Tab-separated table of C-alpha atoms in Angstrom:
chain	number	residue	atom	x	y	z
A	1	MET	CA	118.750	111.646	66.363
A	2	PRO	CA	120.312	112.039	62.548
A	3	LEU	CA	121.424	108.887	60.724
A	4	VAL	CA	125.266	108.348	60.414
A	5	PRO	CA	126.917	105.721	58.105
A	6	ILE	CA	128.562	103.171	60.011
A	7	TRP	CA	131.773	103.922	58.600
A	8	ASP	CA	131.766	107.498	59.824
A	9	LEU	CA	131.114	106.255	63.609
A	10	PRO	CA	133.976	107.187	65.880
A	11	ASP	CA	135.930	104.223	67.375
A	12	VAL	CA	134.700	103.112	70.759
A	13	PRO	CA	137.036	101.971	73.496
A	14	LYS	CA	136.401	98.242	74.299
A	15	GLY	CA	134.161	97.595	77.041
A	16	GLU	CA	132.142	100.630	76.310
A	17	LEU	CA	128.858	101.190	74.223
A	18	PRO	CA	128.536	103.761	71.554
A	19	PRO	CA	126.790	106.819	72.613
A	20	HIS	CA	123.790	106.030	70.505
A	21	LEU	CA	123.444	102.533	72.106
A	22	GLU	CA	124.038	103.784	75.544
A	23	LEU	CA	121.460	106.160	75.099
A	24	GLN	CA	118.797	103.576	73.822
A	25	ARG	CA	119.711	101.327	76.629
A	26	THR	CA	119.138	103.687	79.336
A	27	ARG	CA	116.552	106.461	77.981
A	28	VAL	CA	113.171	106.181	76.503
A	29	LEU	CA	113.247	108.641	73.466
A	30	CYS	CA	110.029	110.660	73.193
A	31	ASN	CA	109.350	111.574	69.716
A	32	SER	CA	106.501	113.729	68.549
A	33	ASP	CA	104.294	110.910	67.444
A	34	ALA	CA	105.214	108.048	70.024
A	35	PRO	CA	107.970	106.911	72.486
A	36	ILE	CA	110.677	104.402	71.273
A	37	HIS	CA	113.130	102.269	73.059
A	38	THR	CA	110.771	101.584	75.775
A	39	GLU	CA	111.869	98.009	76.413
A	40	ASN	CA	114.675	97.062	78.846
A	41	VAL	CA	117.474	94.991	77.578
A	42	GLN	CA	117.647	92.002	80.005
A	43	TYR	CA	119.889	89.504	78.222
A	44	SER	CA	123.338	89.544	79.651
A	45	GLY	CA	125.130	88.867	76.566
A	46	ALA	CA	123.212	91.457	74.577
A	47	TYR	CA	126.541	93.466	74.174
A	48	ALA	CA	129.156	90.622	74.323
A	49	SER	CA	130.480	91.653	71.061
A	50	MET	CA	131.443	95.062	72.270
A	51	GLY	CA	132.953	93.470	75.254
A	52	VAL	CA	130.112	94.943	77.613
A	53	ASP	CA	128.812	92.623	80.357
A	54	ASN	CA	124.994	93.247	80.643
A	55	SER	CA	124.235	91.011	83.551
A	56	VAL	CA	123.036	92.316	86.888
A	57	ARG	CA	125.369	91.841	89.663
A	58	LEU	CA	124.686	92.408	93.237
A	59	ASP	CA	127.742	94.813	94.012
A	60	GLN	CA	126.637	97.081	91.060
A	61	PHE	CA	122.906	97.013	92.397
A	62	ARG	CA	124.174	98.044	95.944
A	63	ASN	CA	126.425	100.821	94.405
A	64	ASN	CA	123.672	102.357	92.041
A	65	PHE	CA	120.563	101.788	94.117
A	66	LYS	CA	119.612	104.832	95.992
A	67	VAL	CA	116.066	106.186	97.673
A	68	GLU	CA	115.753	109.861	98.143
A	69	VAL	CA	112.938	111.343	99.862
A	70	ILE	CA	111.609	114.626	98.088
A	71	ARG	CA	108.370	115.457	99.770
A	72	LEU	CA	106.625	113.932	103.098
A	73	SER	CA	103.540	114.926	104.756
A	74	GLU	CA	101.236	113.233	107.104
A	75	ASP	CA	99.319	111.191	104.606
A	76	GLU	CA	101.725	111.524	101.334
A	77	ILE	CA	105.327	110.839	100.466
A	78	GLU	CA	107.322	111.336	97.073
A	79	PHE	CA	110.597	109.942	96.720
A	80	ASP	CA	113.011	108.994	94.044
A	81	MET	CA	114.249	105.254	93.706
A	82	MET	CA	117.394	105.148	91.535
A	83	GLY	CA	118.975	102.016	89.987
A	84	ILE	CA	116.161	99.742	89.851
A	85	ASP	CA	114.149	98.066	87.012
A	86	ALA	CA	110.627	98.932	86.369
A	87	ALA	CA	109.525	95.289	87.368
A	88	ILE	CA	110.757	96.050	90.900
A	89	ALA	CA	109.042	99.328	90.868
A	90	ASN	CA	105.862	97.823	89.863
A	91	ALA	CA	106.256	95.047	92.263
A	92	PHE	CA	106.256	97.588	95.049
A	93	ARG	CA	103.194	99.226	93.731
A	94	ARG	CA	101.193	96.040	93.521
A	95	ILE	CA	102.194	95.093	97.042
A	96	LEU	CA	101.299	98.610	98.433
A	97	ILE	CA	97.835	98.294	96.695
A	98	ALA	CA	96.895	94.822	97.235
A	99	GLU	CA	98.950	92.977	99.845
A	100	LEU	CA	99.578	95.351	102.904
A	101	PRO	CA	96.997	94.587	105.364
A	102	THR	CA	94.429	97.115	107.428
A	103	MET	CA	91.530	96.998	109.408
A	104	ALA	CA	88.245	97.597	107.715
A	105	ILE	CA	84.603	97.006	108.605
A	106	GLU	CA	83.584	93.841	107.186
A	107	LYS	CA	80.185	92.570	109.292
A	108	VAL	CA	77.547	95.064	110.038
A	109	LEU	CA	74.545	94.027	112.207
A	110	ILE	CA	71.795	96.350	111.633
A	111	ALA	CA	68.854	96.474	114.435
A	112	ASN	CA	66.898	99.318	112.587
A	113	ASN	CA	67.313	101.112	109.434
A	114	THR	CA	64.288	103.428	108.281
A	115	SER	CA	66.205	105.556	106.029
A	116	VAL	CA	66.201	105.693	102.225
A	117	ILE	CA	69.555	103.971	101.965
A	118	GLN	CA	69.292	100.074	101.800
A	119	ASP	CA	70.941	97.844	104.372
A	120	GLU	CA	73.759	96.750	101.779
A	121	VAL	CA	74.597	100.044	100.421
A	122	LEU	CA	74.863	101.661	104.175
A	123	ALA	CA	76.997	98.336	104.892
A	124	HIS	CA	79.364	99.128	101.627
A	125	ARG	CA	79.624	102.918	102.686
A	126	LEU	CA	80.736	101.950	106.221
A	127	GLY	CA	83.362	99.447	105.045
A	128	LEU	CA	84.958	102.158	102.935
A	129	ILE	CA	85.692	104.698	105.905
A	130	PRO	CA	89.145	104.343	106.751
A	131	ILE	CA	90.105	103.427	110.460
A	132	LYS	CA	93.339	104.799	112.062
A	133	VAL	CA	94.728	101.893	113.790
A	134	ASP	CA	97.852	99.912	113.303
A	135	PRO	CA	96.793	96.633	111.839
A	136	ARG	CA	100.269	94.794	112.766
A	137	LEU	CA	98.590	94.970	116.300
A	138	PHE	CA	95.737	92.587	115.370
A	139	ASP	CA	95.352	88.968	113.983
A	140	TYR	CA	93.755	87.735	111.106
A	141	MET	CA	90.264	86.150	111.905
A	142	SER	CA	89.468	82.915	110.212
A	143	GLU	CA	86.099	81.208	109.506
A	144	ILE	CA	86.450	79.129	112.654
A	145	ASP	CA	87.724	81.835	115.123
A	146	GLU	CA	85.598	83.937	117.558
A	147	PRO	CA	85.680	87.565	117.529
A	148	ASN	CA	87.826	88.801	120.197
A	149	GLU	CA	89.776	91.763	121.289
A	150	LYS	CA	92.824	90.985	119.091
A	151	ASN	CA	91.006	90.418	115.645
A	152	THR	CA	87.954	92.701	115.957
A	153	ILE	CA	87.106	96.265	116.299
A	154	VAL	CA	83.610	97.225	117.058
A	155	PHE	CA	81.873	100.361	116.237
A	156	LYS	CA	78.246	101.664	117.231
A	157	LEU	CA	76.058	103.836	115.345
A	158	HIS	CA	72.673	104.915	116.581
A	159	VAL	CA	71.192	108.210	115.180
A	160	ARG	CA	67.604	109.343	114.998
A	161	CYS	CA	66.036	112.309	113.354
A	162	LYS	CA	63.254	113.842	115.319
A	163	ILE	CA	59.750	113.931	114.084
A	164	GLY	CA	59.108	117.221	112.630
A	165	GLY	CA	62.771	118.129	112.763
A	166	ARG	CA	65.185	119.235	110.005
A	167	ARG	CA	66.805	116.820	107.746
A	168	LEU	CA	69.709	115.309	109.551
A	169	THR	CA	73.223	114.425	108.066
A	170	VAL	CA	74.986	111.555	109.743
A	171	LYS	CA	78.663	111.703	109.544
A	172	SER	CA	81.341	109.305	110.432
A	173	ASP	CA	82.200	110.759	113.721
A	174	GLU	CA	78.729	109.317	114.892
A	175	LEU	CA	80.459	106.047	114.854
A	176	LYS	CA	81.634	105.167	118.440
A	177	TRP	CA	84.168	102.632	119.447
A	178	LEU	CA	83.096	99.918	121.701
A	179	PRO	CA	86.182	98.732	123.404
A	180	ASN	CA	84.241	95.970	125.569
A	181	GLY	CA	83.002	94.672	122.372
A	182	SER	CA	79.688	94.009	120.938
A	183	GLU	CA	76.445	95.175	122.954
A	184	PHE	CA	73.969	93.350	120.882
A	185	PRO	CA	72.868	90.036	122.521
A	186	LEU	CA	72.720	86.947	120.374
A	187	SER	CA	69.301	85.698	119.294
A	188	ALA	CA	67.677	82.875	121.111
A	189	GLU	CA	68.443	80.495	118.234
A	190	LYS	CA	72.049	81.189	118.428
A	191	SER	CA	72.744	81.661	122.188
A	192	THR	CA	73.316	78.620	124.266
A	193	SER	CA	71.302	78.108	127.627
A	194	THR	CA	72.776	79.966	130.657
A	195	SER	CA	73.315	78.218	133.949
A	196	ALA	CA	72.284	81.249	135.819
A	197	SER	CA	69.563	83.771	135.435
A	198	ASN	CA	71.683	86.802	136.422
A	199	SER	CA	74.754	85.845	133.910
A	200	LYS	CA	75.835	88.401	131.313
A	201	PRO	CA	74.018	87.795	128.239
A	202	LYS	CA	76.195	86.303	125.336
A	203	THR	CA	76.936	88.919	122.633
A	204	TYR	CA	78.423	88.710	119.084
A	205	THR	CA	81.829	89.027	120.259
A	206	SER	CA	83.841	87.228	122.929
A	207	PHE	CA	86.124	89.798	124.469
A	208	ARG	CA	88.177	88.737	127.462
A	209	CYS	CA	89.332	92.337	128.269
A	210	SER	CA	88.759	95.735	127.277
A	211	GLN	CA	90.830	96.981	124.266
A	212	ASP	CA	91.315	100.399	125.949
A	213	SER	CA	93.110	98.542	128.765
A	214	LEU	CA	95.665	97.045	126.521
A	215	PRO	CA	98.803	99.174	126.572
A	216	GLU	CA	98.959	99.622	122.816
A	217	PHE	CA	95.578	101.316	122.954
A	218	SER	CA	95.343	103.200	126.055
A	219	ASN	CA	97.237	106.211	124.940
A	220	ASP	CA	96.419	105.885	121.350
A	221	PRO	CA	92.700	105.198	121.082
A	222	ILE	CA	90.907	103.458	118.152
A	223	ALA	CA	89.298	106.191	115.936
A	224	LEU	CA	88.384	106.938	112.347
A	225	LYS	CA	90.628	108.740	110.125
A	226	HIS	CA	88.097	111.231	108.914
A	227	PRO	CA	85.098	112.315	111.189
A	228	ASP	CA	83.384	114.320	108.386
A	229	ILE	CA	82.688	111.459	106.005
A	230	ILE	CA	78.670	111.576	104.970
A	231	VAL	CA	77.346	108.186	105.799
A	232	ALA	CA	73.710	108.821	105.352
A	233	LYS	CA	70.967	111.625	105.419
A	234	LEU	CA	67.759	111.134	107.608
A	235	GLY	CA	64.413	112.681	107.186
A	236	SER	CA	62.005	113.465	109.951
A	237	GLY	CA	61.269	110.160	112.223
A	238	GLN	CA	63.939	107.994	110.437
A	239	GLU	CA	66.600	106.090	112.484
A	240	ILE	CA	69.667	103.971	112.015
A	241	GLU	CA	70.880	101.603	114.671
A	242	LEU	CA	73.667	99.117	114.156
A	243	GLU	CA	76.930	97.531	115.033
A	244	ALA	CA	80.019	97.534	112.668
A	245	HIS	CA	82.747	95.061	113.260
A	246	ALA	CA	86.141	95.594	111.546
A	247	VAL	CA	88.589	92.640	110.833
A	248	LYS	CA	92.015	92.556	109.274
A	249	GLY	CA	92.097	91.842	105.647
A	250	MET	CA	94.169	92.765	102.220
A	251	GLY	CA	93.265	94.855	99.345
A	252	LYS	CA	93.387	91.662	97.060
A	253	THR	CA	90.348	90.640	98.838
A	254	HIS	CA	88.345	93.948	98.577
A	255	ALA	CA	89.449	97.526	98.083
A	256	LYS	CA	88.313	98.468	101.453
A	257	TRP	CA	91.422	96.730	102.937
A	258	SER	CA	93.816	98.757	100.534
A	259	PRO	CA	95.943	101.175	102.776
A	260	VAL	CA	96.643	103.414	100.006
A	261	ALA	CA	94.388	105.743	98.096
A	262	THR	CA	96.769	105.629	95.229
A	263	ALA	CA	100.477	104.352	94.763
A	264	TRP	CA	101.940	105.217	91.305
A	265	TYR	CA	105.251	106.078	89.678
A	266	ARG	CA	106.817	107.553	86.590
A	267	MET	CA	110.228	107.647	84.918
A	268	LEU	CA	112.221	110.737	85.674
A	269	PRO	CA	111.830	113.197	82.659
A	270	GLU	CA	114.826	114.666	80.851
A	271	VAL	CA	114.531	117.961	78.821
A	272	GLU	CA	117.389	118.808	76.528
A	273	LEU	CA	117.897	121.949	74.477
A	274	LEU	CA	119.784	120.828	71.416
A	275	GLN	CA	120.361	124.393	70.190
A	276	GLU	CA	120.294	127.649	71.858
A	277	LEU	CA	117.073	129.510	71.307
A	278	LYS	CA	117.055	133.264	71.729
A	279	GLY	CA	114.712	136.234	71.213
A	280	GLU	CA	111.246	135.402	69.798
A	281	MET	CA	112.013	131.599	69.438
A	282	ALA	CA	112.801	131.529	73.096
A	283	GLU	CA	109.324	133.045	74.183
A	284	LYS	CA	107.531	130.823	71.850
A	285	LEU	CA	109.035	127.972	73.439
A	286	VAL	CA	108.115	128.804	76.865
A	287	LYS	CA	104.428	129.503	75.764
A	288	LYS	CA	104.197	126.044	74.250
A	289	CYS	CA	104.752	124.225	77.725
A	290	PRO	CA	101.515	124.012	79.642
A	291	VAL	CA	103.450	123.116	82.997
A	292	ASN	CA	106.262	125.838	82.726
A	293	VAL	CA	109.223	123.469	82.312
A	294	PHE	CA	111.008	126.365	80.250
A	295	ASP	CA	111.822	129.825	81.606
A	296	ILE	CA	113.775	132.986	79.892
A	297	GLU	CA	117.191	133.971	81.045
A	298	ASP	CA	117.904	137.481	80.658
A	299	LEU	CA	121.497	137.805	79.067
A	300	GLY	CA	121.516	141.790	79.206
A	301	ASN	CA	121.516	144.328	76.448
A	302	GLY	CA	117.917	143.343	75.690
A	303	LYS	CA	118.976	139.467	74.692
A	304	LYS	CA	117.267	136.517	76.106
A	305	ARG	CA	117.552	132.776	75.809
A	306	ALA	CA	115.422	129.887	76.732
A	307	THR	CA	116.595	127.542	79.607
A	308	VAL	CA	115.268	124.191	81.096
A	309	ALA	CA	114.028	125.541	84.545
A	310	ARG	CA	111.788	122.776	85.891
A	311	PRO	CA	112.648	119.617	84.085
A	312	ARG	CA	110.920	117.649	86.684
A	313	ALA	CA	107.605	118.906	86.046
A	314	CYS	CA	107.558	117.664	82.631
A	315	THR	CA	104.550	115.422	81.758
A	316	LEU	CA	105.870	114.508	78.367
A	317	CYS	CA	102.701	115.990	76.765
A	318	ARG	CA	105.117	116.822	73.686
A	319	GLU	CA	103.487	120.206	72.933
A	320	CYS	CA	106.992	121.573	72.540
A	321	ILE	CA	107.928	119.210	69.844
A	322	ARG	CA	104.696	118.700	68.281
A	323	GLU	CA	104.896	121.473	65.619
A	324	GLU	CA	106.937	120.270	62.595
A	325	GLY	CA	110.738	121.202	63.058
A	326	TRP	CA	110.927	121.576	66.734
A	327	ASP	CA	112.653	118.177	67.565
A	328	LYS	CA	115.615	119.901	66.126
A	329	TYR	CA	115.925	122.124	69.004
A	330	VAL	CA	114.108	120.012	71.946
A	331	ALA	CA	114.872	116.360	72.949
A	332	LEU	CA	112.681	114.709	75.560
A	333	HIS	CA	113.657	111.395	77.330
A	334	ARG	CA	112.841	109.457	80.440
A	335	VAL	CA	115.557	107.776	82.509
A	336	LYS	CA	114.629	103.962	82.494
A	337	ASP	CA	116.110	103.317	86.177
A	338	HIS	CA	115.040	106.502	87.995
A	339	PHE	CA	111.472	106.466	89.216
A	340	ILE	CA	109.344	108.977	90.889
A	341	PHE	CA	107.363	107.300	93.297
A	342	THR	CA	104.197	108.671	94.959
A	343	ILE	CA	102.158	107.074	97.966
A	344	GLU	CA	99.077	108.491	99.338
A	345	SER	CA	97.926	106.524	102.427
A	346	THR	CA	94.384	106.334	103.425
A	347	GLY	CA	95.539	107.034	107.250
A	348	ALA	CA	95.989	103.543	108.930
A	349	LEU	CA	99.489	103.795	108.643
A	350	PRO	CA	102.105	106.733	107.610
A	351	PRO	CA	103.199	106.535	104.131
A	352	GLU	CA	106.705	106.019	104.981
A	353	VAL	CA	105.868	103.072	106.976
A	354	LEU	CA	103.718	101.725	104.271
A	355	PHE	CA	106.915	101.522	101.835
A	356	THR	CA	109.000	99.795	104.461
A	357	GLU	CA	106.393	97.229	105.048
A	358	ALA	CA	106.173	96.639	101.130
A	359	VAL	CA	109.855	95.997	101.398
A	360	LYS	CA	109.539	93.348	104.071
A	361	ILE	CA	106.856	91.784	101.940
A	362	LEU	CA	108.833	91.709	98.917
A	363	GLU	CA	111.906	90.188	100.854
A	364	ASP	CA	109.748	87.560	102.265
A	365	LYS	CA	108.515	86.445	98.865
A	366	CYS	CA	112.281	86.369	97.535
A	367	GLU	CA	113.178	84.217	100.562
A	368	ARG	CA	110.361	81.798	99.759
A	369	VAL	CA	111.561	81.409	96.163
A	370	ILE	CA	114.894	80.838	96.977
A	371	THR	CA	114.074	78.185	99.582
A	372	GLU	CA	111.851	76.514	97.169
A	373	LEU	CA	114.743	76.459	94.474
A	374	SER	CA	117.234	75.451	96.992
C-alpha cells in the first residue's frame, strides 16, 4: 500500500474508520516476506477518537455469526465460521482434540503371546484402534468402580499360526466383541471363595446383563471402525490370546481417546488483482501459482486477461508476489473473522455431531465461569 501524507487523506464520516485502518482491523496483509497486521484489536476504546465503538456486543455477534457447511462426508466435514474471533475458533479445535470423550482399549489381559511383538507394544497398538460406538451411552469408570456393561466393552483376540504354515497377518477384524463381558476367570488370589462348587467362575468384569440385549446395541452392535488395521504378523507356531477392555476417556489423558484424526482451521484467503493483467503478463501469473488460483479469460480478438478463479484454494505460498515488482499487481489478504474449519473423525461419532458436542462443552465452560463470578 503506497504511503500517503496525512493532509492528503480524504475526510472520513464520523463513526467510520479510514479505509487503511479498516483494512488493518479486518484483514491480515501478506507481503512477499512476511504477513503483517496479524493481531486482533480487542480494546473497546481503540478507535474512540474517531467515534467508532470497538466493543463486542451480543446483538452484533448474533447478526454477524454464521456457519456454512461446504463439504460433508461420513468421516469429514468442512465448514465456514464467520463473525468470530480466532480465540473462539481455537477453543473449538482444542475441545475437539482433547475434551470430547470416546471409548478406547485401556486394559489388555494377555494369556499368551509368542509373537515377536512385545506385550506392551501390542497393547499400545490395540489402544489406537478406533471403536465405532457412541461414547455418550457409557459412563466413566473410576478406580473404585467394577467393570460392568455400562462402563466397559470387552473384545477377544485368539489367533494361531499353524506349524509349518505361511506367515499370518492378524488384522483388527480378528477382535471379537464379547457382549457378556470377560471370559477370563480371576486368578485364585483375586477371586473369592464360592459357596457352591457349580457356581459360575468370577471373571474380570461384572456384567449384570448382556450388552447386545440393551436396546441401544440390539440393532447397532459394537464394532471396530476399520476391520483391516494390521495388529501383528505371526510366524509358524506363534499364537496370540488376549482380552481387550475398552473404557471411556478423553484425549487430554491419552491420544487414543481423541475422537478426531485432525481438527484444524485457516483464515479465508482473499486474492485481489490491483491492475488488469493481459497477454503474456496474464499467462505468467497463471504459471506462477502452484494451486491454480488464477485463470485466463478470453476477451475475443486474441486478447486475454488474468482473473481470480479459485481464491479459496490459495495457500498463501506468495509465489505470485515473490518476484520483485509483482506486489503492484496482486494483493493477498486473510479475513480475520472468517475461518475455514475442517474436522476428520476417527469414526466413533460423525464429524457434524463432534462439532455440536464441542459447542455444548464450550457452553458448559462459559456457564461455570459465569456462576463463579456471580
